């Protein structure tokens, strides 16, 4: 029997965002974001050209209590009104995960409320159910700075990873290309802005693994090709940078489009009675060239396309709270001994999570 509505406090500290949110899940399964506070640490890592784990962990320690207080305050709730506390327990940077999970355990103990340890990837995968009550099964393309995966979401806790990257994540490749061309962090938006000004046909960059049947990605060869082209031109001028970015982005777009078409074909053959839907998640979903290509691919395949808002695509705690609410509704909570884990593959995010 379905219980009454639940109000879940979510905590996210797996990378360089310190985030807390309140999400309400109605008895009918509808989600509502009550508050969603995200503090990016990007300025603290900028001078190092990437996320420094030690700095990230210290910053989470410094900010998390205040961010949680703001999430409660903006929602006009206090801890006694919360049904459960959900926190990302992995995968991610272990120092940050420990900060968030330990705080969540302390809050859960203080408020005598259940704890739900959440897999960060599952939080991204379940996002469309928060915003639109999407039924299983559906296909997810998760493209962020840390992850690149096709996931067939068959049910709650039932995920099949159909493809991943054998080297860099797509967002990471954007960030590395930005860095080698002297553009700022985060690299994705900077490369996209340059690409708009450039000529994509000037460089003939490789399309790694294109034409292969597997649904995996490989980005490091493409990144190396961009580096070599830049080295040959050195010193690169503004026009060169724009053309290099345009060529790089065009290669990524082509590979993402081809892989997505193949993944949708597999989905159609495995779930013939289901109207196929492709959900895009992760920070790279903000890229307009990639989004436009996915619109075409889904239209050709007769599939629906779901792109959550940029705030919900990037790392935030509302999606963690929602994953917690879904698990709670299914009767799954975690004991205080639940350990943070730097690695936690999505196909290991089973419902009976080990302690
Ligand atoms: O999901 P996210 O906020 O954080 C995690 O990595 O978990 O994603 C951030 C990544 C960064 O690598 C950033 O460069 C990339 O998403 N990104 C983009 C764009 N906006 C953000 N990549 C390409 N084009 C964009 N417009
Ligand atoms: Zn993420």
CSV table of C-alpha atoms and ligand atoms in Angstrom, one decimal:
chain,number,residue,atom,x,y,z
A,1,UNK,CA,0.0,0.0,0.0
A,2,UNK,CA,1.3,3.5,-0.9
A,3,UNK,CA,2.1,5.6,2.1
A,4,UNK,CA,1.4,9.3,2.6
A,5,UNK,CA,3.6,12.0,1.0
A,6,UNK,CA,7.2,12.3,2.1
A,7,UNK,CA,9.5,15.3,2.5
A,8,UNK,CA,13.2,14.3,1.9
A,9,UNK,CA,16.3,16.4,2.7
A,10,UNK,CA,19.0,15.6,0.1
A,11,UNK,CA,22.7,16.3,0.4
A,12,UNK,CA,25.2,16.2,-2.5
A,13,UNK,CA,29.0,16.5,-2.0
A,14,UNK,CA,30.5,14.0,-4.5
A,15,UNK,CA,32.5,16.5,-6.6
A,16,UNK,CA,32.8,20.3,-6.5
A,17,UNK,CA,29.2,21.3,-5.7
A,18,UNK,CA,28.1,21.6,-2.1
A,19,UNK,CA,24.3,21.1,-2.3
A,20,UNK,CA,21.2,20.5,-0.2
A,21,UNK,CA,17.6,20.4,-1.2
A,22,UNK,CA,14.1,19.6,0.0
A,23,UNK,CA,11.9,17.5,-2.3
A,24,UNK,CA,8.3,16.4,-1.6
A,25,UNK,CA,7.0,13.2,-3.1
A,26,UNK,CA,3.2,12.9,-3.0
A,27,UNK,CA,1.5,9.6,-2.3
A,28,UNK,CA,0.6,9.6,-6.0
A,29,UNK,CA,4.4,9.6,-6.9
A,30,UNK,CA,4.5,13.2,-8.0
A,31,UNK,CA,7.6,15.1,-7.2
A,32,UNK,CA,7.9,18.8,-6.1
A,33,UNK,CA,11.1,20.7,-5.5
A,34,UNK,CA,10.6,22.7,-2.3
A,35,UNK,CA,14.1,24.2,-2.2
A,36,UNK,CA,17.4,23.5,-4.1
A,37,UNK,CA,20.6,25.2,-3.0
A,38,UNK,CA,23.8,24.6,-4.9
A,39,UNK,CA,27.1,26.2,-4.1
A,40,UNK,CA,29.8,25.7,-6.8
A,41,UNK,CA,33.4,25.6,-5.7
A,42,UNK,CA,34.6,26.3,-9.2
A,43,UNK,CA,36.5,29.5,-8.2
A,44,UNK,CA,38.4,27.7,-5.6
A,45,UNK,CA,39.8,25.2,-8.1
A,46,UNK,CA,40.2,27.5,-11.1
A,47,UNK,CA,43.9,28.3,-10.6
A,48,UNK,CA,44.7,24.6,-10.5
A,49,UNK,CA,42.9,23.8,-13.8
A,50,UNK,CA,40.8,21.1,-12.3
A,51,UNK,CA,39.1,19.9,-9.2
A,52,UNK,CA,41.6,19.3,-6.3
A,53,UNK,CA,40.1,16.6,-4.0
A,54,UNK,CA,41.6,18.0,-0.8
A,55,UNK,CA,40.3,21.5,-1.5
A,56,UNK,CA,36.9,20.1,-2.4
A,57,UNK,CA,36.6,18.2,0.9
A,58,UNK,CA,37.7,21.2,3.0
A,59,UNK,CA,35.2,23.4,1.2
A,60,UNK,CA,32.4,21.0,1.7
A,61,UNK,CA,33.2,20.9,5.5
A,62,UNK,CA,33.2,24.7,5.6
A,63,UNK,CA,29.9,25.2,3.7
A,64,UNK,CA,27.6,22.1,4.1
A,65,UNK,CA,25.9,23.1,7.4
A,66,UNK,CA,25.1,26.5,6.0
A,67,UNK,CA,23.8,25.1,2.8
A,68,UNK,CA,21.6,22.6,4.6
A,69,UNK,CA,20.3,25.4,6.9
A,70,UNK,CA,19.4,27.5,3.7
A,71,UNK,CA,17.6,24.5,2.1
A,72,UNK,CA,15.5,24.1,5.2
A,73,UNK,CA,15.0,27.9,5.6
A,74,UNK,CA,14.0,28.5,2.0
A,75,UNK,CA,11.6,25.6,2.2
A,76,UNK,CA,10.2,27.1,5.5
A,77,UNK,CA,10.7,23.7,7.2
A,78,UNK,CA,12.7,22.5,10.2
A,79,UNK,CA,14.3,19.2,10.7
A,80,UNK,CA,11.4,17.7,12.6
A,81,UNK,CA,9.2,18.0,9.5
A,82,UNK,CA,11.6,15.9,7.3
A,83,UNK,CA,10.6,12.3,6.6
A,84,UNK,CA,14.1,11.1,5.7
A,85,UNK,CA,17.6,12.3,4.9
A,86,UNK,CA,19.2,11.2,1.6
A,87,UNK,CA,22.9,11.7,0.8
A,88,UNK,CA,25.2,10.8,-2.1
A,89,UNK,CA,27.4,7.9,-0.9
A,90,UNK,CA,29.2,7.4,-4.2
A,91,UNK,CA,30.7,7.3,-6.7
A,92,UNK,CA,32.8,10.4,-6.4
A,93,UNK,CA,35.7,12.0,-4.5
A,94,UNK,CA,36.0,10.0,-1.3
A,95,UNK,CA,36.7,13.1,1.0
A,96,UNK,CA,33.7,15.0,-0.2
A,97,UNK,CA,31.5,11.9,0.0
A,98,UNK,CA,32.6,11.3,3.6
A,99,UNK,CA,31.7,14.9,4.5
A,100,UNK,CA,28.1,14.7,3.1
A,101,UNK,CA,27.3,11.1,4.2
A,102,UNK,CA,28.7,11.7,7.8
A,103,UNK,CA,26.6,14.9,8.1
A,104,UNK,CA,23.5,13.1,6.8
A,105,UNK,CA,24.1,10.3,9.4
A,106,UNK,CA,24.4,12.9,12.2
A,107,UNK,CA,21.2,14.7,11.1
A,108,UNK,CA,19.4,11.4,10.8
A,109,UNK,CA,20.4,10.4,14.3
A,110,UNK,CA,19.6,13.8,15.8
A,111,UNK,CA,16.2,13.9,14.1
A,112,UNK,CA,15.5,10.2,14.5
A,113,UNK,CA,14.7,9.9,10.8
A,114,UNK,CA,15.8,7.2,8.3
A,115,UNK,CA,18.9,7.6,6.2
A,116,UNK,CA,19.0,6.8,2.5
A,117,UNK,CA,22.4,6.4,0.9
A,118,UNK,CA,22.1,7.4,-2.8
A,119,UNK,CA,24.1,6.4,-5.8
A,120,UNK,CA,24.9,9.7,-7.6
A,121,UNK,CA,24.4,8.1,-11.0
A,122,UNK,CA,21.0,6.7,-10.0
A,123,UNK,CA,20.1,10.3,-8.9
A,124,UNK,CA,20.8,11.5,-12.5
A,125,UNK,CA,19.0,8.5,-14.0
A,126,UNK,CA,15.8,9.1,-11.9
A,127,UNK,CA,15.6,12.9,-12.6
A,128,UNK,CA,13.0,12.6,-15.3
A,129,UNK,CA,10.6,10.9,-12.9
A,130,UNK,CA,11.0,13.9,-10.5
A,131,UNK,CA,10.0,16.4,-13.2
A,132,UNK,CA,7.5,14.4,-15.2
A,133,UNK,CA,6.6,11.0,-13.7
A,134,UNK,CA,8.2,9.1,-16.5
A,135,UNK,CA,7.4,5.4,-16.4
A,136,UNK,CA,10.1,2.7,-16.7
A,137,UNK,CA,11.7,1.6,-19.0
A,138,UNK,CA,13.6,4.4,-20.6
A,139,UNK,CA,17.0,5.1,-22.0
A,140,UNK,CA,19.4,7.6,-20.4
A,141,UNK,CA,22.5,9.2,-21.9
A,142,UNK,CA,24.5,10.6,-18.9
A,143,UNK,CA,27.1,13.0,-20.1
A,144,UNK,CA,29.0,14.9,-17.4
A,145,UNK,CA,32.5,15.8,-16.3
A,146,UNK,CA,32.9,12.5,-14.6
A,147,UNK,CA,30.6,10.1,-16.4
A,148,UNK,CA,29.6,9.1,-19.9
A,149,UNK,CA,27.1,6.2,-20.0
A,150,UNK,CA,24.1,4.8,-21.8
A,151,UNK,CA,21.8,3.3,-19.2
A,152,UNK,CA,18.6,1.3,-19.8
A,153,UNK,CA,16.5,2.2,-16.7
A,154,UNK,CA,14.2,-0.9,-16.4
A,155,UNK,CA,12.9,-0.2,-13.0
A,156,UNK,CA,13.9,1.3,-9.6
A,157,UNK,CA,17.3,-0.1,-8.8
A,158,UNK,CA,17.3,-2.1,-12.1
A,159,UNK,CA,19.8,-0.4,-14.5
A,160,UNK,CA,21.7,-1.9,-17.3
A,161,UNK,CA,24.8,0.0,-18.5
A,162,UNK,CA,25.0,-0.4,-22.2
A,163,UNK,CA,28.0,1.7,-22.9
A,164,UNK,CA,30.5,3.9,-21.3
A,165,UNK,CA,33.8,5.7,-22.1
A,166,UNK,CA,37.0,3.7,-22.3
A,167,UNK,CA,39.0,6.8,-21.4
A,168,UNK,CA,37.9,10.4,-20.8
A,169,UNK,CA,34.3,11.5,-20.0
A,170,UNK,CA,32.8,13.8,-22.5
A,171,UNK,CA,32.7,16.8,-20.2
A,172,UNK,CA,36.3,16.0,-19.2
A,173,UNK,CA,37.3,16.1,-22.9
A,174,UNK,CA,35.7,19.5,-23.3
A,175,UNK,CA,37.5,20.7,-20.1
A,176,UNK,CA,40.9,19.3,-21.3
A,177,UNK,CA,40.5,20.9,-24.7
A,178,UNK,CA,39.6,24.2,-23.1
A,179,UNK,CA,42.7,24.0,-20.8
A,180,UNK,CA,45.1,23.2,-23.7
A,181,UNK,CA,43.7,26.2,-25.6
A,182,UNK,CA,44.0,28.5,-22.6
A,183,UNK,CA,40.2,28.9,-22.1
A,184,UNK,CA,38.8,29.1,-18.6
A,185,UNK,CA,36.9,26.6,-16.5
A,186,UNK,CA,34.4,25.1,-16.9
A,187,UNK,CA,35.6,24.2,-20.3
A,188,UNK,CA,32.3,23.1,-21.9
A,189,UNK,CA,30.6,26.4,-22.2
A,190,UNK,CA,33.9,28.1,-23.2
A,191,UNK,CA,34.5,25.6,-26.0
A,192,UNK,CA,30.9,25.8,-27.1
A,193,UNK,CA,31.1,29.6,-27.4
A,194,UNK,CA,34.3,29.4,-29.4
A,195,UNK,CA,32.9,26.7,-31.6
A,196,UNK,CA,30.0,29.0,-32.6
A,197,UNK,CA,32.6,31.4,-34.1
A,198,UNK,CA,34.7,28.8,-35.8
A,199,UNK,CA,34.9,26.8,-39.0
A,200,UNK,CA,34.3,23.1,-38.2
A,201,UNK,CA,35.6,21.9,-41.6
A,202,UNK,CA,39.2,23.4,-41.2
A,203,UNK,CA,40.4,20.4,-39.2
A,204,UNK,CA,39.6,16.8,-40.0
A,205,UNK,CA,39.6,15.3,-36.5
A,206,UNK,CA,39.0,11.6,-35.8
A,207,UNK,CA,35.6,10.2,-34.9
A,208,UNK,CA,36.7,7.6,-32.4
A,209,UNK,CA,34.9,4.2,-32.6
A,210,UNK,CA,32.5,5.6,-35.2
A,211,UNK,CA,31.0,2.8,-37.2
A,212,UNK,CA,31.6,0.2,-34.5
A,213,UNK,CA,28.6,-1.7,-33.0
A,214,UNK,CA,29.5,-1.2,-29.4
A,215,UNK,CA,27.9,1.7,-27.5
A,216,UNK,CA,31.2,2.8,-25.9
A,217,UNK,CA,33.0,6.2,-26.3
A,218,UNK,CA,36.6,7.0,-26.6
A,219,UNK,CA,37.7,10.6,-26.4
A,220,UNK,CA,41.4,10.7,-25.6
A,221,UNK,CA,42.5,10.2,-29.2
A,222,UNK,CA,40.4,13.2,-30.3
A,223,UNK,CA,41.8,15.3,-27.5
A,224,UNK,CA,45.3,14.4,-28.6
A,225,UNK,CA,44.5,15.3,-32.2
A,226,UNK,CA,43.4,18.7,-31.1
A,227,UNK,CA,46.6,19.1,-29.1
A,228,UNK,CA,48.7,18.1,-32.0
A,229,UNK,CA,46.9,20.5,-34.4
A,230,UNK,CA,47.3,23.3,-31.8
A,231,UNK,CA,51.1,22.5,-31.3
A,232,UNK,CA,51.6,22.6,-35.1
A,233,UNK,CA,50.0,26.1,-35.3
A,234,UNK,CA,51.7,27.5,-32.2
A,235,UNK,CA,51.2,30.3,-31.3
A,236,UNK,CA,47.5,29.9,-31.9
A,237,UNK,CA,45.5,33.0,-32.7
A,238,UNK,CA,41.8,33.6,-31.9
A,239,UNK,CA,40.7,32.3,-35.3
A,240,UNK,CA,42.6,29.1,-34.8
A,241,UNK,CA,41.1,28.6,-31.3
A,242,UNK,CA,37.6,29.0,-32.7
A,243,UNK,CA,38.3,26.6,-35.6
A,244,UNK,CA,39.9,24.0,-33.3
A,245,UNK,CA,36.9,24.2,-30.9
A,246,UNK,CA,34.4,23.9,-33.8
A,247,UNK,CA,36.3,20.9,-35.2
A,248,UNK,CA,36.4,19.2,-31.8
A,249,UNK,CA,32.8,19.8,-31.0
A,250,UNK,CA,31.7,18.7,-34.5
A,251,UNK,CA,33.5,15.4,-33.9
A,252,UNK,CA,31.9,14.9,-30.5
A,253,UNK,CA,28.5,15.7,-31.8
A,254,UNK,CA,28.8,13.2,-34.6
A,255,UNK,CA,29.9,10.4,-32.3
A,256,UNK,CA,27.2,11.2,-29.7
A,257,UNK,CA,24.5,11.2,-32.4
A,258,UNK,CA,25.7,8.0,-34.0
A,259,UNK,CA,25.9,6.2,-30.6
A,260,UNK,CA,22.5,7.5,-29.5
A,261,UNK,CA,20.9,6.2,-32.7
A,262,UNK,CA,22.4,2.8,-32.1
A,263,UNK,CA,21.4,2.8,-28.5
A,264,UNK,CA,17.8,3.7,-29.4
A,265,UNK,CA,17.8,0.9,-32.0
A,266,UNK,CA,18.8,-1.5,-29.2
A,267,UNK,CA,16.1,-0.1,-26.9
A,268,UNK,CA,13.5,-0.6,-29.6
A,269,UNK,CA,14.5,-4.2,-30.1
A,270,UNK,CA,14.7,-5.0,-26.3
A,271,UNK,CA,11.4,-3.2,-25.5
A,272,UNK,CA,9.3,-3.5,-28.6
A,273,UNK,CA,6.0,-2.6,-26.9
A,274,UNK,CA,7.4,0.6,-25.3
A,275,UNK,CA,7.4,4.1,-26.8
A,276,UNK,CA,11.1,4.8,-26.7
A,277,UNK,CA,12.3,7.8,-24.7
A,278,UNK,CA,15.8,9.2,-24.5
A,279,UNK,CA,16.7,11.2,-21.4
A,280,UNK,CA,19.8,13.3,-21.4
A,281,UNK,CA,21.4,14.1,-18.0
A,282,UNK,CA,24.7,15.6,-16.8
A,283,UNK,CA,26.3,19.0,-17.3
A,284,UNK,CA,27.1,18.4,-21.0
A,285,UNK,CA,23.4,18.2,-21.8
A,286,UNK,CA,23.6,22.1,-21.7
A,287,UNK,CA,25.5,22.0,-25.0
A,288,UNK,CA,23.2,23.2,-27.7
A,289,UNK,CA,25.0,21.5,-30.6
A,290,UNK,CA,24.7,18.2,-28.8
A,291,UNK,CA,21.0,18.9,-27.9
A,292,UNK,CA,20.2,19.8,-31.5
A,293,UNK,CA,21.8,16.6,-32.8
A,294,UNK,CA,19.8,14.5,-30.2
A,295,UNK,CA,16.6,16.2,-31.3
A,296,UNK,CA,17.3,15.0,-34.9
A,297,UNK,CA,18.3,11.5,-33.8
A,298,UNK,CA,15.2,11.0,-31.6
A,299,UNK,CA,12.9,12.4,-34.3
A,300,UNK,CA,14.3,10.0,-36.9
A,301,UNK,CA,13.9,7.1,-34.4
A,302,UNK,CA,10.3,8.1,-33.5
A,303,UNK,CA,11.5,8.5,-29.9
A,304,UNK,CA,10.8,11.1,-27.3
A,305,UNK,CA,13.5,13.3,-25.9
A,306,UNK,CA,13.7,14.5,-22.3
A,307,UNK,CA,16.2,17.2,-21.4
A,308,UNK,CA,15.8,18.3,-17.8
A,309,UNK,CA,16.6,22.0,-17.0
A,310,UNK,CA,20.3,22.9,-16.7
A,311,UNK,CA,20.0,23.1,-12.9
A,312,UNK,CA,18.7,19.5,-12.7
A,313,UNK,CA,21.1,18.2,-15.4
A,314,UNK,CA,24.2,19.4,-13.4
A,315,UNK,CA,25.0,18.2,-9.9
A,316,UNK,CA,22.5,19.3,-7.3
A,317,UNK,CA,20.8,17.8,-4.3
A,318,UNK,CA,17.2,17.8,-5.5
A,319,UNK,CA,17.9,14.8,-7.6
A,320,UNK,CA,19.6,13.1,-4.6
A,321,UNK,CA,16.6,13.8,-2.4
A,322,UNK,CA,14.3,12.5,-5.2
A,323,UNK,CA,16.3,9.2,-5.5
A,324,UNK,CA,16.0,8.9,-1.7
A,325,UNK,CA,12.3,9.5,-1.8
A,326,UNK,CA,11.8,6.8,-4.5
A,327,UNK,CA,13.8,4.3,-2.5
A,328,UNK,CA,12.0,5.3,0.7
A,329,UNK,CA,8.7,4.7,-1.0
A,330,UNK,CA,10.0,1.2,-2.0
A,331,UNK,CA,10.9,0.6,1.6
A,332,UNK,CA,14.7,0.8,1.2
A,333,UNK,CA,16.7,2.7,3.8
A,334,UNK,CA,20.4,2.5,4.9
A,335,UNK,CA,21.9,1.8,8.3
A,336,UNK,CA,24.4,4.1,10.0
A,337,UNK,CA,27.2,1.8,9.0
A,338,UNK,CA,26.7,2.4,5.3
A,339,UNK,CA,30.1,3.3,3.9
A,340,UNK,CA,31.0,6.0,1.3
A,341,UNK,CA,32.4,4.5,-1.9
A,342,UNK,CA,34.6,6.2,-4.5
A,343,UNK,CA,33.5,3.6,-7.1
A,344,UNK,CA,29.9,2.4,-7.2
A,345,UNK,CA,28.8,1.1,-10.6
A,346,UNK,CA,25.2,1.8,-11.4
A,347,UNK,CA,24.5,-1.8,-12.2
A,348,UNK,CA,25.5,-2.5,-8.5
A,349,UNK,CA,22.9,0.0,-7.2
A,350,UNK,CA,20.6,-2.8,-6.4
A,351,UNK,CA,17.7,-2.3,-4.0
A,352,UNK,CA,19.0,-4.4,-1.2
A,353,UNK,CA,22.0,-2.2,-0.7
A,354,UNK,CA,24.7,-3.7,1.5
A,355,UNK,CA,25.5,-2.1,4.8
B,1,LIG,O1,27.1,17.3,-14.3
B,1,LIG,P1,28.2,18.3,-14.1
B,1,LIG,O2,27.7,19.7,-13.6
B,1,LIG,O3,29.2,17.9,-13.1
B,1,LIG,C1,29.8,16.6,-13.1
B,1,LIG,O4,30.8,16.5,-13.9
B,1,LIG,O5,29.4,15.7,-12.4
B,1,LIG,O6,29.0,18.5,-15.5
B,1,LIG,C2,30.0,19.4,-15.6
B,1,LIG,C3,30.7,19.1,-16.9
B,1,LIG,C4,32.0,19.9,-17.1
B,1,LIG,O7,32.9,19.0,-17.7
B,1,LIG,C5,31.6,21.0,-18.1
B,1,LIG,O8,32.7,21.4,-18.9
B,1,LIG,C6,30.5,20.3,-18.9
B,1,LIG,O9,29.8,19.6,-18.0
B,1,LIG,N1,29.7,21.3,-19.6
B,1,LIG,C7,29.6,21.4,-20.9
B,1,LIG,C8,28.7,22.5,-21.2
B,1,LIG,N2,28.3,23.0,-20.0
B,1,LIG,C9,28.9,22.2,-19.0
B,1,LIG,N3,30.1,20.7,-21.9
B,1,LIG,C10,29.9,21.0,-23.2
B,1,LIG,N4,29.1,22.1,-23.5
B,1,LIG,C11,28.5,22.8,-22.6
B,1,LIG,N5,27.7,23.9,-22.9
B,2,LIG,ZN1,26.8,14.3,-11.7
